[in-house]
């Protein structure tokens, strides 16, 4: 049994049509006492149901609603993305306003509000909502991870790091404000991220807030994002970098902040330790997936399509997945990571997990 449709005429009060998966057959039937469908040999002949029309209507209405709930659920990811991105952008705009000193706040806002997919904030919010939490509870943490992500991009683009001139389709921060201001603006975003969580999170216990702050600090420190960045910097020009070495870089440089985003949201939503652990594995998988796809896009898309300089890893002689295992094997690896990550969500409510599943697929199949 797949989908339920009501039939017209007098039968409507007593029967339903059951649509079979071959796409061609509709058979009028009624529900017997044990609620199993009984097909009518003559649909025009009123069956002896042994019940009043009103009681049958009640049963059918109840059955229809139960089955429709199971089968008619659909998730519009595009609408979800637009709605959440709009909420995050408004919250970021309010959090980092123009104030004295003007130069530093202008620089912070230039990169923070320059666009971007807002994947990390969405993951934080979706993880919170998976466990019954509200968007408003997760929003300060969602904004904080985006502030830190933006900081990492500002610093990553500096001449002493990746030396990039283009980010999100615009000149990089140091190209507009100078290297000194770009460094300080990134530092300011880093500090403010923690302040924002501590002072703006409402509706949860202080214990959870402290856990979230600790989670964020760990995922971006010397054993997280910074660890990945330093190994990445030190690996440039090395010819014998293997897959394990490359995975260490990406697990820390990229996946750590995505993992932190999901774990923070889950903690705020009230997840227990086992549930947080499953969400960590999910996020670590899509975090590595994010970087594998990034490596593929870097050599298959133009700067205009990406909104940042294309083929810069190739020019810098960096080790990437396509360089080590080729484009086709990289795509196969991406598929495997996506599949294994989504397996971690199998035990959760499918409707509540839909945004996380859709975000994983978005990361896997994005084109910039």
CSV table of C-alpha atoms in Angstrom, one decimal:
chain,number,residue,atom,x,y,z
A,1,UNK,CA,0.0,0.0,0.0
A,2,UNK,CA,1.5,3.3,-1.0
A,3,UNK,CA,-0.8,6.3,-1.2
A,4,UNK,CA,-4.4,6.9,-0.3
A,5,UNK,CA,-7.0,8.7,-2.5
A,6,UNK,CA,-10.6,9.4,-1.7
A,7,UNK,CA,-13.2,8.3,-4.3
A,8,UNK,CA,-16.2,10.4,-5.4
A,9,UNK,CA,-20.0,9.6,-5.2
A,10,UNK,CA,-21.7,7.7,-2.3
A,11,UNK,CA,-18.7,5.5,-1.9
A,12,UNK,CA,-16.7,8.4,-0.5
A,13,UNK,CA,-18.1,7.9,3.0
A,14,UNK,CA,-17.4,4.2,3.0
A,15,UNK,CA,-14.5,3.5,0.7
A,16,UNK,CA,-11.0,4.5,-0.2
A,17,UNK,CA,-8.9,3.7,-3.3
A,18,UNK,CA,-5.6,2.0,-2.9
A,19,UNK,CA,-3.0,2.9,-5.4
A,20,UNK,CA,-0.6,0.2,-6.3
A,21,UNK,CA,3.0,0.9,-7.2
A,22,UNK,CA,2.7,0.0,-10.9
A,23,UNK,CA,1.1,3.4,-11.4
A,24,UNK,CA,-2.0,2.0,-13.2
A,25,UNK,CA,-4.4,0.4,-10.8
A,26,UNK,CA,-6.9,2.0,-8.5
A,27,UNK,CA,-9.2,-0.5,-6.7
A,28,UNK,CA,-12.2,0.7,-4.6
A,29,UNK,CA,-12.3,-1.1,-1.2
A,30,UNK,CA,-13.5,-0.7,2.4
A,31,UNK,CA,-11.8,-1.4,5.7
A,32,UNK,CA,-12.9,-4.5,7.5
A,33,UNK,CA,-13.2,-4.8,11.3
A,34,UNK,CA,-9.6,-5.6,11.6
A,35,UNK,CA,-8.9,-2.5,9.3
A,36,UNK,CA,-7.6,-4.7,6.5
A,37,UNK,CA,-8.7,-3.5,3.0
A,38,UNK,CA,-11.4,-5.7,1.4
A,39,UNK,CA,-11.8,-5.1,-2.4
A,40,UNK,CA,-15.2,-4.8,-4.0
A,41,UNK,CA,-16.2,-7.0,-6.9
A,42,UNK,CA,-18.8,-4.5,-7.8
A,43,UNK,CA,-17.9,-1.0,-6.8
A,44,UNK,CA,-21.5,0.2,-7.6
A,45,UNK,CA,-23.0,-2.1,-5.1
A,46,UNK,CA,-23.1,-0.9,-1.5
A,47,UNK,CA,-21.4,-3.4,0.8
A,48,UNK,CA,-22.9,-4.6,4.0
A,49,UNK,CA,-20.5,-3.1,6.5
A,50,UNK,CA,-22.4,-3.7,9.6
A,51,UNK,CA,-21.6,-0.1,10.8
A,52,UNK,CA,-23.3,3.2,10.4
A,53,UNK,CA,-21.9,5.5,7.7
A,54,UNK,CA,-20.7,7.9,10.4
A,55,UNK,CA,-18.6,5.3,12.2
A,56,UNK,CA,-17.0,4.2,8.9
A,57,UNK,CA,-16.2,7.8,8.1
A,58,UNK,CA,-14.4,8.2,11.4
A,59,UNK,CA,-12.4,5.0,10.8
A,60,UNK,CA,-11.4,6.0,7.3
A,61,UNK,CA,-10.5,9.5,8.3
A,62,UNK,CA,-8.3,8.2,11.1
A,63,UNK,CA,-6.7,5.6,8.8
A,64,UNK,CA,-6.2,8.1,6.0
A,65,UNK,CA,-4.5,10.7,8.3
A,66,UNK,CA,-2.2,8.0,9.7
A,67,UNK,CA,-1.1,6.8,6.3
A,68,UNK,CA,-0.9,10.2,4.7
A,69,UNK,CA,1.3,11.3,7.6
A,70,UNK,CA,3.7,8.5,6.8
A,71,UNK,CA,3.8,8.9,3.1
A,72,UNK,CA,2.9,12.6,2.2
A,73,UNK,CA,5.7,14.2,4.2
A,74,UNK,CA,8.0,16.2,1.9
A,75,UNK,CA,10.8,18.5,2.8
A,76,UNK,CA,11.6,21.5,0.7
A,77,UNK,CA,15.3,22.1,1.2
A,78,UNK,CA,15.4,25.2,-1.0
A,79,UNK,CA,12.8,26.9,1.2
A,80,UNK,CA,14.6,25.7,4.4
A,81,UNK,CA,17.9,27.0,3.2
A,82,UNK,CA,16.4,30.4,2.3
A,83,UNK,CA,14.5,30.7,5.5
A,84,UNK,CA,17.4,29.7,7.8
A,85,UNK,CA,20.0,31.8,5.9
A,86,UNK,CA,17.7,34.8,6.2
A,87,UNK,CA,17.3,34.3,9.9
A,88,UNK,CA,21.1,33.8,10.4
A,89,UNK,CA,21.9,36.9,8.3
A,90,UNK,CA,19.5,39.1,10.3
A,91,UNK,CA,21.0,37.8,13.6
A,92,UNK,CA,24.5,38.4,12.4
A,93,UNK,CA,23.6,41.9,11.2
A,94,UNK,CA,22.2,42.8,14.6
A,95,UNK,CA,25.0,41.1,16.6
A,96,UNK,CA,27.9,43.0,14.8
A,97,UNK,CA,26.6,46.5,14.3
A,98,UNK,CA,28.5,49.6,13.1
A,99,UNK,CA,30.0,51.3,16.2
A,100,UNK,CA,33.3,52.7,17.4
A,101,UNK,CA,36.0,52.0,16.4
A,102,UNK,CA,34.4,52.2,13.0
A,103,UNK,CA,37.3,50.7,11.0
A,104,UNK,CA,37.4,47.4,12.9
A,105,UNK,CA,33.7,46.9,12.8
A,106,UNK,CA,33.4,47.8,9.2
A,107,UNK,CA,36.1,45.2,8.4
A,108,UNK,CA,34.4,42.6,10.6
A,109,UNK,CA,31.0,43.2,8.8
A,110,UNK,CA,32.6,43.3,5.3
A,111,UNK,CA,33.6,39.6,5.5
A,112,UNK,CA,30.9,38.4,7.9
A,113,UNK,CA,28.0,39.8,5.8
A,114,UNK,CA,29.5,39.1,2.4
A,115,UNK,CA,27.3,36.1,1.8
A,116,UNK,CA,28.2,32.5,2.0
A,117,UNK,CA,26.1,29.3,2.3
A,118,UNK,CA,25.7,29.5,6.1
A,119,UNK,CA,26.1,25.7,6.2
A,120,UNK,CA,27.6,25.7,9.7
A,121,UNK,CA,24.9,27.8,11.4
A,122,UNK,CA,22.2,25.6,9.6
A,123,UNK,CA,23.8,22.5,10.9
A,124,UNK,CA,23.8,23.9,14.5
A,125,UNK,CA,20.1,24.9,14.2
A,126,UNK,CA,19.0,21.6,12.6
A,127,UNK,CA,20.8,19.6,15.2
A,128,UNK,CA,19.1,21.6,18.0
A,129,UNK,CA,15.7,21.1,16.3
A,130,UNK,CA,16.3,17.4,15.9
A,131,UNK,CA,16.0,17.0,19.7
A,132,UNK,CA,13.1,19.4,20.1
A,133,UNK,CA,15.0,22.6,20.6
A,134,UNK,CA,14.0,26.0,19.2
A,135,UNK,CA,15.9,28.0,16.6
A,136,UNK,CA,16.1,31.0,18.9
A,137,UNK,CA,18.0,28.9,21.5
A,138,UNK,CA,20.6,27.8,18.9
A,139,UNK,CA,20.9,31.1,17.1
A,140,UNK,CA,23.7,32.7,19.2
A,141,UNK,CA,25.8,29.6,18.8
A,142,UNK,CA,24.9,29.4,15.1
A,143,UNK,CA,26.1,33.0,14.7
A,144,UNK,CA,29.3,32.2,16.7
A,145,UNK,CA,30.4,29.4,14.5
A,146,UNK,CA,29.8,31.6,11.4
A,147,UNK,CA,31.9,34.4,13.0
A,148,UNK,CA,34.7,31.9,13.7
A,149,UNK,CA,34.4,30.4,10.2
A,150,UNK,CA,34.7,33.9,8.7
A,151,UNK,CA,37.7,34.7,10.9
A,152,UNK,CA,39.4,31.5,9.6
A,153,UNK,CA,38.8,32.6,6.0
A,154,UNK,CA,40.1,36.1,6.6
A,155,UNK,CA,43.3,34.7,8.1
A,156,UNK,CA,43.6,32.0,5.6
A,157,UNK,CA,43.5,34.5,2.8
A,158,UNK,CA,46.4,36.6,4.2
A,159,UNK,CA,49.7,36.7,2.2
A,160,UNK,CA,51.5,34.8,5.0
A,161,UNK,CA,49.0,31.9,4.6
A,162,UNK,CA,47.2,31.1,1.3
A,163,UNK,CA,47.6,34.6,-0.2
A,164,UNK,CA,44.3,34.9,-1.9
A,165,UNK,CA,42.7,38.0,-3.5
A,166,UNK,CA,39.1,36.7,-3.9
A,167,UNK,CA,36.6,35.4,-1.4
A,168,UNK,CA,32.8,35.0,-1.9
A,169,UNK,CA,33.1,36.8,-5.2
A,170,UNK,CA,34.6,39.9,-3.6
A,171,UNK,CA,38.2,41.2,-2.9
A,172,UNK,CA,39.5,39.6,0.3
A,173,UNK,CA,39.5,41.5,3.5
A,174,UNK,CA,43.2,42.5,3.5
A,175,UNK,CA,42.9,43.7,0.0
A,176,UNK,CA,40.3,46.3,1.1
A,177,UNK,CA,41.4,47.1,4.7
A,178,UNK,CA,45.0,46.1,4.8
A,179,UNK,CA,46.7,43.1,6.4
A,180,UNK,CA,46.9,44.7,9.9
A,181,UNK,CA,43.2,45.5,10.0
A,182,UNK,CA,42.2,42.1,8.6
A,183,UNK,CA,44.2,40.3,11.3
A,184,UNK,CA,42.7,42.4,14.1
A,185,UNK,CA,39.1,42.1,12.7
A,186,UNK,CA,39.5,38.3,12.6
A,187,UNK,CA,40.7,38.4,16.2
A,188,UNK,CA,37.8,40.5,17.2
A,189,UNK,CA,35.3,38.1,15.6
A,190,UNK,CA,37.0,35.2,17.4
A,191,UNK,CA,36.6,36.9,20.8
A,192,UNK,CA,33.1,38.1,20.2
A,193,UNK,CA,31.9,34.6,19.2
A,194,UNK,CA,32.4,33.4,22.7
A,195,UNK,CA,30.9,36.6,24.3
A,196,UNK,CA,27.9,36.2,22.1
A,197,UNK,CA,27.1,32.7,23.2
A,198,UNK,CA,27.7,33.5,26.9
A,199,UNK,CA,25.5,36.7,26.9
A,200,UNK,CA,22.8,36.0,24.3
A,201,UNK,CA,21.8,32.3,24.8
A,202,UNK,CA,18.4,32.1,26.5
A,203,UNK,CA,16.2,29.2,27.5
A,204,UNK,CA,18.7,26.6,28.5
A,205,UNK,CA,20.7,25.9,31.6
A,206,UNK,CA,24.1,27.6,32.3
A,207,UNK,CA,25.6,24.1,32.4
A,208,UNK,CA,24.7,23.5,28.7
A,209,UNK,CA,26.0,27.0,27.7
A,210,UNK,CA,29.3,26.2,29.4
A,211,UNK,CA,29.5,22.8,27.6
A,212,UNK,CA,28.8,24.6,24.3
A,213,UNK,CA,31.6,27.2,24.9
A,214,UNK,CA,34.0,24.4,25.7
A,215,UNK,CA,33.0,22.5,22.6
A,216,UNK,CA,33.6,25.5,20.4
A,217,UNK,CA,37.0,26.3,22.0
A,218,UNK,CA,38.2,22.7,21.5
A,219,UNK,CA,37.2,22.4,17.9
A,220,UNK,CA,39.1,25.5,16.8
A,221,UNK,CA,42.2,25.2,19.0
A,222,UNK,CA,45.5,23.5,18.7
A,223,UNK,CA,43.9,20.1,18.5
A,224,UNK,CA,41.2,21.3,16.0
A,225,UNK,CA,41.1,23.9,13.2
A,226,UNK,CA,44.5,25.3,14.1
A,227,UNK,CA,46.1,21.8,14.0
A,228,UNK,CA,44.8,21.3,10.5
A,229,UNK,CA,45.9,24.7,9.4
A,230,UNK,CA,49.5,24.3,10.7
A,231,UNK,CA,50.0,20.9,9.2
A,232,UNK,CA,48.5,22.2,5.9
A,233,UNK,CA,51.0,25.1,5.9
A,234,UNK,CA,53.9,22.9,6.7
A,235,UNK,CA,53.0,20.3,4.0
A,236,UNK,CA,53.3,22.7,1.0
A,237,UNK,CA,55.9,21.4,-1.4
A,238,UNK,CA,56.2,18.0,0.3
A,239,UNK,CA,56.0,15.3,-2.3
A,240,UNK,CA,55.4,12.2,-0.2
A,241,UNK,CA,52.2,13.3,1.6
A,242,UNK,CA,49.9,10.3,1.8
A,243,UNK,CA,46.1,9.9,2.3
A,244,UNK,CA,46.4,9.5,6.1
A,245,UNK,CA,48.3,12.8,6.3
A,246,UNK,CA,45.8,14.5,4.0
A,247,UNK,CA,42.9,13.2,6.0
A,248,UNK,CA,44.4,14.6,9.2
A,249,UNK,CA,44.6,18.0,7.7
A,250,UNK,CA,41.0,18.0,6.5
A,251,UNK,CA,39.5,16.3,9.6
A,252,UNK,CA,41.0,19.2,11.7
A,253,UNK,CA,41.0,22.1,9.3
A,254,UNK,CA,37.5,21.7,7.9
A,255,UNK,CA,35.5,18.9,9.6
A,256,UNK,CA,36.3,20.0,13.2
A,257,UNK,CA,34.2,23.2,13.0
A,258,UNK,CA,31.3,21.4,11.3
A,259,UNK,CA,31.5,18.7,14.0
A,260,UNK,CA,31.5,21.4,16.6
A,261,UNK,CA,28.5,23.1,15.0
A,262,UNK,CA,26.4,19.9,15.1
A,263,UNK,CA,27.5,18.9,18.6
A,264,UNK,CA,26.7,22.4,20.0
A,265,UNK,CA,23.2,22.3,18.5
A,266,UNK,CA,22.6,18.8,19.8
A,267,UNK,CA,23.7,19.8,23.4
A,268,UNK,CA,21.5,22.9,23.3
A,269,UNK,CA,18.6,20.7,22.1
A,270,UNK,CA,19.0,18.3,25.0
A,271,UNK,CA,20.6,15.3,23.4
A,272,UNK,CA,22.2,12.7,25.7
A,273,UNK,CA,25.9,11.7,25.3
A,274,UNK,CA,25.1,8.7,23.0
A,275,UNK,CA,23.0,10.9,20.7
A,276,UNK,CA,25.7,13.6,20.6
A,277,UNK,CA,28.3,10.9,19.7
A,278,UNK,CA,26.2,9.8,16.7
A,279,UNK,CA,25.8,13.4,15.6
A,280,UNK,CA,29.6,13.8,15.9
A,281,UNK,CA,30.2,10.9,13.6
A,282,UNK,CA,27.7,12.3,11.1
A,283,UNK,CA,29.3,15.7,11.1
A,284,UNK,CA,32.9,14.4,10.9
A,285,UNK,CA,31.8,12.5,7.8
A,286,UNK,CA,30.2,15.4,6.1
A,287,UNK,CA,33.1,17.6,7.2
A,288,UNK,CA,35.6,15.4,5.3
A,289,UNK,CA,33.1,15.2,2.5
A,290,UNK,CA,33.0,19.0,2.3
A,291,UNK,CA,36.8,19.2,1.8
A,292,UNK,CA,36.9,16.3,-0.8
A,293,UNK,CA,34.2,18.1,-2.8
A,294,UNK,CA,36.1,21.4,-2.4
A,295,UNK,CA,39.2,19.7,-3.8
A,296,UNK,CA,37.2,18.4,-6.8
A,297,UNK,CA,35.6,21.8,-7.5
A,298,UNK,CA,39.0,23.5,-7.2
A,299,UNK,CA,40.2,21.7,-10.4
A,300,UNK,CA,36.9,21.5,-12.2
A,301,UNK,CA,35.3,24.9,-11.8
A,302,UNK,CA,36.3,28.5,-12.8
A,303,UNK,CA,37.0,31.3,-10.4
A,304,UNK,CA,33.7,33.0,-11.4
A,305,UNK,CA,31.7,29.8,-10.6
A,306,UNK,CA,33.5,29.3,-7.3
A,307,UNK,CA,33.5,32.9,-6.1
A,308,UNK,CA,37.2,32.4,-5.1
A,309,UNK,CA,40.4,31.7,-7.0
A,310,UNK,CA,40.2,28.4,-8.8
A,311,UNK,CA,43.2,26.0,-9.0
A,312,UNK,CA,45.0,27.8,-6.3
A,313,UNK,CA,45.9,24.5,-4.6
A,314,UNK,CA,47.4,23.3,-7.8
A,315,UNK,CA,49.5,26.5,-8.2
A,316,UNK,CA,50.6,26.2,-4.5
A,317,UNK,CA,51.6,22.5,-5.1
A,318,UNK,CA,49.3,21.4,-2.3
A,319,UNK,CA,48.3,17.8,-1.9
A,320,UNK,CA,44.6,17.2,-2.6
A,321,UNK,CA,42.4,14.2,-3.1
A,322,UNK,CA,42.3,14.5,-6.9
A,323,UNK,CA,46.1,14.8,-7.0
A,324,UNK,CA,46.5,11.7,-4.9
A,325,UNK,CA,43.8,9.4,-6.2
A,326,UNK,CA,42.3,11.2,-9.2
A,327,UNK,CA,38.9,12.8,-9.9
A,328,UNK,CA,36.9,9.7,-10.3
A,329,UNK,CA,38.2,8.0,-7.2
A,330,UNK,CA,37.6,11.3,-5.3
A,331,UNK,CA,34.0,11.3,-6.4
A,332,UNK,CA,33.6,7.7,-5.3
A,333,UNK,CA,35.1,8.5,-1.9
A,334,UNK,CA,32.7,11.5,-1.6
A,335,UNK,CA,29.7,9.2,-2.2
A,336,UNK,CA,31.0,6.7,0.4
A,337,UNK,CA,31.5,9.5,3.0
A,338,UNK,CA,27.9,10.8,2.4
A,339,UNK,CA,26.4,7.4,2.7
A,340,UNK,CA,28.2,6.5,5.9
A,341,UNK,CA,27.5,9.9,7.4
A,342,UNK,CA,23.7,9.5,6.8
A,343,UNK,CA,23.8,6.1,8.3
A,344,UNK,CA,24.4,7.7,11.7
A,345,UNK,CA,20.9,9.4,11.4
A,346,UNK,CA,19.0,6.1,10.8
A,347,UNK,CA,17.7,5.9,14.4
A,348,UNK,CA,16.3,9.4,14.6
A,349,UNK,CA,12.8,10.8,13.6
A,350,UNK,CA,12.9,11.0,9.8
A,351,UNK,CA,11.0,14.3,9.6
A,352,UNK,CA,13.2,16.0,12.2
A,353,UNK,CA,16.4,14.6,10.6
A,354,UNK,CA,15.4,15.7,7.1
A,355,UNK,CA,17.3,19.0,7.2
A,356,UNK,CA,20.5,17.2,8.3
A,357,UNK,CA,20.1,14.7,5.5
A,358,UNK,CA,19.4,17.4,3.0
A,359,UNK,CA,22.4,19.4,4.1
A,360,UNK,CA,24.6,16.3,3.7
A,361,UNK,CA,23.4,15.9,0.1
A,362,UNK,CA,23.8,19.6,-0.5
A,363,UNK,CA,27.5,19.4,0.6
A,364,UNK,CA,28.0,16.4,-1.6
A,365,UNK,CA,26.4,17.8,-4.7
A,366,UNK,CA,27.1,21.5,-4.5
A,367,UNK,CA,28.9,23.3,-7.4
A,368,UNK,CA,30.6,26.1,-5.6
